[in-house]
Amino acid sequence: MPGYDSLLKDLRTSLPEIDAASLVALKTQPVIIDCREADEYVQGALAQAVWIPRGFLESKIEKTVTDRAAPIVVYCAGGVRSLFATRSLQELGYTNVRSLAGGFSGWKKAGQPWITPHTLRADQENRYSRHILLPEVGLAGQQKLLAAKVVCIGAGGLGSPSSMYLAAAGVGTLGMIDDDTVDTSNLQRQILHGNDRLQIPKVDSAERTLKNLNPDVNVVKHRTRINSGNAEELLGAYDVIIDGADNFQTRYLVNDVALKLQKPVIHASIFRFEGQLTVFPANGSPCYRCLYPQPPPPEDAPSCAEGGVLGVLPGVMGTLQATEAIKLILGLGTSLAGRLLIYDALAAKFRELKLRRDPKCPTCGDGVDRAKIQLVDYDQFCASPSR
Ligand SMILES: [Zn+2]
């Protein structure tokens, strides 16, 4: 019986190897398989590598590489385990397998680039398992969500469901902007809050609810009202803006700042039994001013304090806002950019209007330098707390 040393020597002379420089120079990229254990893999790997630990190689390879003639390069830490793996793959009928000489350490010594792979803690794998099971999301998508920063303007009717679903989904940083305190009349629709939170700041109540839903989420509280002086600083730190404002002046301001900062805005508004939703994309066209070029005169604006709203309506619209935000973060599907979705709760109907960019739009029209947009504080249309 040959010992380990002679077996290894035998494999070294009989199996094909490739060094780092030759692998990089290959014209056709082979399938690269990392056959190390999890604790090795998480510390660094080749960017293109498919990770199949040695113990699962034979059982999983056929799902990863269906073509037995496809070029494959296997690597481990130092180039020994990958030789045994190469032999196993040959025995399974793979005809073009090579072992990376020197393994991952040889690769690093040769100065080749590598990455720290997307991994999650065991408790996160469990928490987000229904996302990870979706091939369109997967581990990499969940990692994107955890790295994403979303800000909700308003911790009220729309901000409640949007922030709660974003927190549950694992959006890693959630900014909440609201200067108000919780009132009993909010609780008919603002499900972030509850009877035990009356009179406390909405951002504090929001933080308690969101952290309880998901401790992974970093809740950043902004107990303030957005205005022309603080808007750029407030929104600049985030990737996606959820506009749940209850008034026109905030919507215009958010639109103008977002165009300056080139950030996408997910806009929704609610009134009585009807909700509207659209996405103003990061490139800013069409924008809110294409839809409503100027604020209505105060006497025509619906009075927020008197305007009633069906309590569940912001639940529907805010949940749709969270959906659009998650799609934007993951780069999935078709966004509502250029389309206004109108929900009529009484008729149980969704309608859609096409939004067009207005070439004369004061903020996104032809020849407008967005970096130079002047921020304006319009007069208050109504002084009521967030709807
Ligand atoms: Zn516009």
Coordinates of N, CA and C in Angstrom, one line a residue, residues 122-290:
A122 N -25.2 32.9 11.3 CA -26.1 31.8 11.3 C -27.5 32.3 11.7
D123 N -27.7 33.2 12.6 CA -29.0 33.7 12.9 C -29.6 34.5 11.8
Q124 N -28.7 35.2 11.0 CA -29.2 35.9 9.8 C -29.7 35.0 8.7
E125 N -28.9 33.9 8.6 CA -29.3 32.9 7.5 C -30.7 32.4 7.8
N126 N -31.0 32.2 9.1 CA -32.3 31.8 9.5 C -33.4 32.9 9.3
R127 N -33.1 34.1 9.8 CA -34.0 35.2 9.7 C -34.4 35.5 8.2
Y128 N -33.4 35.5 7.4 CA -33.6 35.9 6.0 C -33.8 34.7 5.0
S129 N -34.0 33.5 5.6 CA -34.0 32.3 4.8 C -35.0 32.4 3.6
R130 N -36.2 33.0 3.8 CA -37.2 33.1 2.7 C -36.7 34.0 1.6
H131 N -35.8 35.0 1.9 CA -35.2 35.8 0.9 C -34.1 35.0 0.1
I132 N -33.3 34.3 0.9 CA -32.2 33.6 0.4 C -32.6 32.5 -0.6
L133 N -33.8 31.9 -0.3 CA -34.4 30.9 -1.1 C -34.7 31.4 -2.5
L134 N -35.0 32.7 -2.6 CA -35.3 33.3 -3.9 C -34.0 33.5 -4.7
P135 N -33.9 32.8 -5.8 CA -32.6 33.0 -6.6 C -32.4 34.4 -6.9
E136 N -33.4 35.2 -7.1 CA -33.3 36.6 -7.5 C -32.8 37.5 -6.4
V137 N -32.9 37.0 -5.1 CA -32.3 37.7 -4.0 C -31.1 37.0 -3.5
G138 N -31.2 35.9 -2.9 CA -30.0 35.1 -2.5 C -29.2 35.8 -1.5
L139 N -28.1 35.2 -1.2 CA -27.1 35.7 -0.2 C -26.6 37.1 -0.6
A140 N -26.3 37.2 -1.9 CA -25.7 38.5 -2.3 C -26.8 39.6 -2.2
G141 N -28.0 39.3 -2.5 CA -29.1 40.3 -2.5 C -29.4 40.7 -1.0
Q142 N -29.4 39.7 -0.1 CA -29.6 40.0 1.3 C -28.5 40.9 1.8
Q143 N -27.3 40.6 1.4 CA -26.2 41.4 1.8 C -26.3 42.9 1.3
K144 N -26.9 43.0 0.1 CA -27.2 44.4 -0.5 C -28.2 45.1 0.4
L145 N -29.2 44.4 0.8 CA -30.2 45.0 1.6 C -29.6 45.4 3.0
L146 N -28.8 44.5 3.5 CA -28.1 44.9 4.8 C -27.2 46.1 4.7
A147 N -26.7 46.3 3.5 CA -25.8 47.4 3.3 C -26.5 48.7 2.9
A148 N -27.8 48.6 2.6 CA -28.6 49.7 2.0 C -29.0 50.7 3.1
K149 N -29.1 51.9 2.7 CA -29.5 53.0 3.6 C -30.8 53.7 3.0
V150 N -31.9 53.6 3.7 CA -33.1 54.2 3.2 C -33.6 55.2 4.3
V151 N -34.2 56.3 3.8 CA -34.7 57.3 4.7 C -36.2 57.4 4.5
C152 N -37.0 57.4 5.6 CA -38.4 57.6 5.5 C -38.7 59.0 6.0
I153 N -39.3 59.8 5.1 CA -39.7 61.2 5.5 C -41.1 61.0 6.1
G154 N -41.2 61.2 7.4 CA -42.4 61.0 8.1 C -42.5 59.6 8.8
A155 N -42.8 59.6 10.1 CA -43.0 58.3 10.8 C -44.5 58.2 11.1
G156 N -45.3 58.4 10.0 CA -46.8 58.5 10.2 C -47.4 57.3 9.5
G157 N -48.5 57.7 8.7 CA -49.3 56.6 8.1 C -48.6 55.9 7.0
L158 N -47.8 56.6 6.2 CA -47.1 55.9 5.1 C -45.7 55.4 5.6
G159 N -45.1 56.2 6.5 CA -43.8 55.8 7.1 C -43.9 54.5 7.9
S160 N -45.1 54.3 8.5 CA -45.2 53.1 9.4 C -45.0 51.8 8.6
P161 N -45.9 51.5 7.6 CA -45.7 50.2 6.9 C -44.4 50.1 6.1
S162 N -44.0 51.3 5.5 CA -42.8 51.2 4.7 C -41.6 50.9 5.6
S163 N -41.5 51.6 6.7 CA -40.3 51.3 7.5 C -40.3 50.0 8.2
M164 N -41.5 49.5 8.5 CA -41.6 48.2 9.2 C -41.2 47.1 8.2
Y165 N -41.7 47.1 7.0 CA -41.4 46.1 6.0 C -39.9 46.2 5.6
L166 N -39.4 47.4 5.6 CA -38.0 47.5 5.2 C -37.1 47.0 6.3
A167 N -37.5 47.2 7.6 CA -36.7 46.7 8.7 C -36.8 45.2 8.7
A168 N -38.0 44.7 8.5 CA -38.2 43.2 8.5 C -37.3 42.6 7.4
A169 N -37.2 43.3 6.3 CA -36.5 42.7 5.1 C -35.0 42.8 5.4
G170 N -34.6 43.5 6.4 CA -33.1 43.6 6.7 C -32.4 44.7 6.0
V171 N -33.1 45.8 5.7 CA -32.5 47.0 5.2 C -31.6 47.5 6.4
G172 N -30.3 47.6 6.2 CA -29.4 47.8 7.4 C -29.5 49.1 8.1
T173 N -29.8 50.2 7.3 CA -29.9 51.5 7.9 C -31.2 52.2 7.5
L174 N -32.0 52.6 8.5 CA -33.2 53.2 8.3 C -33.2 54.6 9.0
G175 N -33.3 55.6 8.2 CA -33.4 57.0 8.8 C -34.9 57.3 8.9
M176 N -35.2 57.9 10.0 CA -36.6 58.3 10.2 C -36.6 59.8 10.5
I177 N -37.3 60.6 9.7 CA -37.4 62.0 9.9 C -38.8 62.4 10.3
D178 N -39.0 62.9 11.6 CA -40.3 63.3 12.0 C -40.1 64.2 13.3
D179 N -40.8 65.3 13.4 CA -40.6 66.1 14.6 C -41.8 66.0 15.5
D180 N -42.7 65.1 15.3 CA -44.0 65.1 16.0 C -44.0 64.1 17.1
T181 N -45.0 64.2 18.0 CA -45.1 63.2 19.0 C -46.4 62.4 18.8
V182 N -46.5 61.2 19.4 CA -47.6 60.3 19.1 C -48.9 60.8 19.8
D183 N -50.0 60.8 19.0 CA -51.3 61.3 19.5 C -52.3 60.1 19.3
T184 N -53.3 60.0 20.2 CA -54.3 59.0 20.0 C -54.9 58.9 18.6
S185 N -55.1 60.1 18.0 CA -55.8 60.2 16.7 C -54.9 59.6 15.6
N186 N -53.6 59.4 15.9 CA -52.7 58.7 14.9 C -52.9 57.2 14.8
L187 N -53.4 56.6 15.9 CA -53.3 55.2 16.0 C -54.3 54.4 15.1
Q188 N -55.2 55.2 14.5 CA -56.2 54.5 13.5 C -55.4 54.1 12.3
R189 N -54.2 54.5 12.0 CA -53.4 54.1 10.8 C -51.9 54.0 11.0
Q190 N -51.4 54.7 12.0 CA -49.9 54.8 12.1 C -49.4 53.6 13.0
I191 N -49.3 52.4 12.4 CA -49.1 51.2 13.2 C -47.7 51.0 13.8
L192 N -46.8 52.0 13.5 CA -45.5 52.0 14.2 C -45.7 52.2 15.7
H193 N -46.8 53.0 16.1 CA -47.0 53.5 17.4 C -48.1 52.7 18.1
G194 N -48.3 53.0 19.4 CA -49.3 52.3 20.2 C -49.7 53.1 21.4
N195 N -50.6 52.6 22.1 CA -51.1 53.3 23.3 C -50.0 53.5 24.4
D196 N -49.0 52.7 24.4 CA -48.0 52.8 25.4 C -47.0 53.9 25.0
R197 N -47.2 54.5 23.8 CA -46.2 55.5 23.3 C -46.8 56.9 23.3
L198 N -48.0 57.2 23.8 CA -48.7 58.5 23.6 C -47.8 59.6 24.2
Q199 N -47.7 60.7 23.5 CA -46.9 61.9 23.8 C -45.4 61.7 23.6
I200 N -44.9 60.5 23.3 CA -43.5 60.4 23.1 C -43.1 60.7 21.6
P201 N -41.9 61.2 21.3 CA -41.6 61.5 20.0 C -41.8 60.3 19.0
K202 N -42.3 60.5 17.9 CA -42.6 59.4 16.9 C -41.3 58.7 16.5
V203 N -40.2 59.5 16.4 CA -38.9 58.8 16.0 C -38.5 57.8 17.1
D204 N -38.7 58.1 18.4 CA -38.4 57.2 19.5 C -39.3 56.0 19.4
S205 N -40.6 56.2 19.2 CA -41.5 55.1 19.1 C -41.1 54.2 17.9
A206 N -40.8 54.8 16.8 CA -40.5 54.1 15.6 C -39.2 53.2 15.9
E207 N -38.2 53.8 16.6 CA -37.0 53.0 16.8 C -37.3 51.8 17.7
R208 N -38.2 51.9 18.7 CA -38.6 50.8 19.5 C -39.2 49.7 18.7
T209 N -40.2 50.1 17.8 CA -40.9 49.1 17.0 C -39.9 48.4 16.0
L210 N -39.1 49.2 15.4 CA -38.2 48.7 14.3 C -37.1 47.8 14.9
K211 N -36.5 48.2 16.0 CA -35.5 47.4 16.6 C -36.0 46.1 17.2
N212 N -37.3 46.2 17.6 CA -37.9 44.9 18.1 C -38.2 44.0 17.0
L213 N -38.6 44.5 15.8 CA -38.8 43.7 14.6 C -37.5 43.0 14.2
N214 N -36.4 43.8 14.2 CA -35.2 43.3 13.6 C -34.0 44.1 14.2
P215 N -33.3 43.5 15.2 CA -32.1 44.1 15.8 C -31.0 44.4 14.9
D216 N -31.0 43.8 13.7 CA -29.9 44.1 12.7 C -30.0 45.5 12.2
V217 N -31.1 46.1 12.3 CA -31.3 47.4 11.7 C -30.8 48.6 12.5
N218 N -30.0 49.4 11.9 CA -29.6 50.6 12.6 C -30.6 51.8 12.3
V219 N -31.3 52.2 13.3 CA -32.3 53.2 13.1 C -31.7 54.6 13.5
V220 N -31.7 55.4 12.5 CA -31.1 56.8 12.7 C -32.3 57.8 12.9
K221 N -32.4 58.4 14.0 CA -33.5 59.2 14.3 C -33.2 60.7 14.0
H222 N -34.1 61.3 13.2 CA -33.9 62.7 12.9 C -35.2 63.4 13.4
R223 N -35.1 63.9 14.7 CA -36.4 64.6 15.2 C -36.4 66.0 14.8
T224 N -36.8 66.2 13.5 CA -36.8 67.5 13.0 C -37.7 67.6 11.8
R225 N -38.0 68.8 11.3 CA -38.8 68.9 10.1 C -37.9 69.3 9.0
I226 N -38.0 68.6 7.9 CA -37.1 68.9 6.7 C -37.4 70.3 6.2
N227 N -36.3 71.0 5.9 CA -36.5 72.4 5.3 C -35.3 72.6 4.4
S228 N -35.3 73.8 3.7 CA -34.3 74.0 2.7 C -32.9 74.1 3.3
G229 N -32.8 74.4 4.6 CA -31.5 74.5 5.3 C -30.9 73.2 5.6
N230 N -31.8 72.2 6.0 CA -31.2 70.9 6.4 C -31.4 69.8 5.4
A231 N -32.1 70.0 4.4 CA -32.5 68.9 3.5 C -31.4 68.1 2.9
E232 N -30.4 68.9 2.4 CA -29.3 68.2 1.7 C -28.5 67.3 2.6
E233 N -28.3 67.8 3.8 CA -27.5 67.1 4.8 C -28.3 65.9 5.3
L234 N -29.6 66.1 5.5 CA -30.4 65.0 6.0 C -30.5 63.8 5.0
L235 N -30.7 64.1 3.7 CA -31.0 63.1 2.7 C -29.7 62.6 2.1
G236 N -28.6 63.4 2.2 CA -27.4 63.0 1.4 C -26.8 61.7 1.8
A237 N -27.1 61.2 3.0 CA -26.4 60.0 3.5 C -27.1 58.8 3.1
Y238 N -28.3 58.9 2.4 CA -29.1 57.7 2.1 C -29.1 57.3 0.6
D239 N -29.4 56.1 0.3 CA -29.4 55.6 -1.1 C -30.8 55.8 -1.7
V240 N -31.9 55.6 -0.9 CA -33.2 55.7 -1.4 C -34.1 56.6 -0.4
I241 N -34.9 57.4 -1.0 CA -35.7 58.3 -0.2 C -37.2 57.9 -0.3
I242 N -37.8 57.6 0.8 CA -39.3 57.3 0.8 C -40.0 58.5 1.3
D243 N -40.8 59.1 0.4 CA -41.5 60.3 0.7 C -42.9 59.9 1.2
G244 N -43.0 60.1 2.5 CA -44.3 59.8 3.2 C -44.9 61.1 3.7
A245 N -44.5 62.3 3.1 CA -44.9 63.6 3.7 C -46.4 63.8 3.4
D246 N -47.0 64.6 4.3 CA -48.4 64.8 4.2 C -48.7 66.2 3.6
N247 N -47.7 66.9 3.0 CA -47.9 68.3 2.6 C -47.1 68.6 1.3
F248 N -47.6 69.5 0.6 CA -47.0 69.9 -0.7 C -45.6 70.5 -0.6
Q249 N -45.4 71.3 0.4 CA -44.1 72.0 0.5 C -43.0 71.0 0.7
T250 N -43.3 70.0 1.5 CA -42.2 69.0 1.7 C -42.0 68.2 0.4
R251 N -43.0 67.9 -0.3 CA -42.9 67.1 -1.6 C -42.0 67.8 -2.6
Y252 N -42.3 69.2 -2.7 CA -41.5 69.9 -3.7 C -40.0 70.0 -3.2
L253 N -39.9 70.2 -1.9 CA -38.5 70.3 -1.4 C -37.7 69.0 -1.6
V254 N -38.4 67.9 -1.3 CA -37.8 66.5 -1.4 C -37.4 66.3 -2.9
N255 N -38.3 66.6 -3.8 CA -38.1 66.5 -5.2 C -36.8 67.3 -5.6
D256 N -36.8 68.5 -5.2 CA -35.7 69.4 -5.7 C -34.3 68.9 -5.1
V257 N -34.3 68.5 -3.8 CA -33.1 68.1 -3.2 C -32.6 66.8 -3.8
A258 N -33.6 65.9 -4.1 CA -33.3 64.6 -4.6 C -32.6 64.7 -6.0
L259 N -33.2 65.7 -6.8 CA -32.6 65.9 -8.1 C -31.2 66.4 -8.0
K260 N -30.9 67.3 -7.0 CA -29.6 67.8 -6.8 C -28.6 66.7 -6.4
L261 N -29.1 65.8 -5.5 CA -28.3 64.8 -5.0 C -28.3 63.5 -5.9
Q262 N -29.2 63.5 -6.9 CA -29.3 62.3 -7.8 C -29.7 61.1 -7.0
K263 N -30.7 61.2 -6.1 CA -31.2 60.1 -5.4 C -32.6 59.7 -5.8
P264 N -33.0 58.4 -5.9 CA -34.4 58.1 -6.2 C -35.4 58.4 -5.1
V265 N -36.6 58.8 -5.5 CA -37.6 59.1 -4.5 C -38.8 58.2 -4.7
I266 N -39.3 57.5 -3.7 CA -40.5 56.7 -3.9 C -41.6 57.5 -3.2
H267 N -42.4 58.0 -4.1 CA -43.4 59.0 -3.7 C -44.8 58.3 -3.5
A268 N -45.5 58.7 -2.4 CA -46.9 58.2 -2.3 C -47.7 59.3 -1.6
S269 N -48.9 59.4 -1.9 CA -49.8 60.3 -1.2 C -51.2 59.6 -1.1
I270 N -51.9 60.1 0.0 CA -53.2 59.4 0.3 C -54.2 60.5 0.5
F271 N -55.4 60.3 0.2 CA -56.5 61.2 0.4 C -57.8 60.5 0.4
R272 N -58.5 60.5 1.5 CA -59.8 59.9 1.7 C -59.7 58.4 1.4
F273 N -60.2 57.9 0.2 CA -60.2 56.5 -0.2 C -59.2 56.2 -1.3
E274 N -58.4 57.2 -1.6 CA -57.5 57.0 -2.8 C -56.1 57.3 -2.5
G275 N -55.2 56.5 -3.1 CA -53.8 56.6 -2.9 C -53.1 56.7 -4.3
Q276 N -52.0 57.4 -4.3 CA -51.2 57.6 -5.5 C -49.7 57.2 -5.2
L277 N -49.1 56.6 -6.2 CA -47.7 56.1 -6.0 C -46.9 56.2 -7.3
T278 N -45.7 56.7 -7.1 CA -44.8 56.6 -8.3 C -43.3 56.6 -7.8
V279 N -42.4 56.4 -8.7 CA -41.0 56.5 -8.4 C -40.4 57.6 -9.2
F280 N -39.7 58.5 -8.6 CA -38.9 59.5 -9.3 C -37.5 58.9 -9.3
P281 N -36.9 58.5 -10.5 CA -35.7 57.8 -10.5 C -34.5 58.7 -10.2
A282 N -33.4 58.0 -9.9 CA -32.1 58.7 -9.5 C -31.7 59.7 -10.6
N283 N -32.0 59.4 -11.9 CA -31.7 60.4 -12.9 C -32.7 61.5 -13.0
G284 N -33.8 61.4 -12.2 CA -34.7 62.5 -12.0 C -35.7 62.8 -13.0
S285 N -35.9 62.0 -14.0 CA -36.9 62.4 -15.0 C -37.9 61.2 -15.3
P286 N -39.2 61.4 -15.3 CA -39.8 62.6 -15.0 C -39.8 62.8 -13.4
C287 N -40.0 64.1 -13.0 CA -39.9 64.4 -11.6 C -41.3 64.9 -11.1
Y288 N -41.4 65.2 -9.8 CA -42.6 65.7 -9.2 C -43.1 66.9 -9.9
R289 N -42.2 67.8 -10.3 CA -42.6 69.1 -10.9 C -43.1 68.9 -12.3
C290 N -42.7 67.8 -13.0 CA -43.3 67.4 -14.3 C -44.8 67.1 -14.1

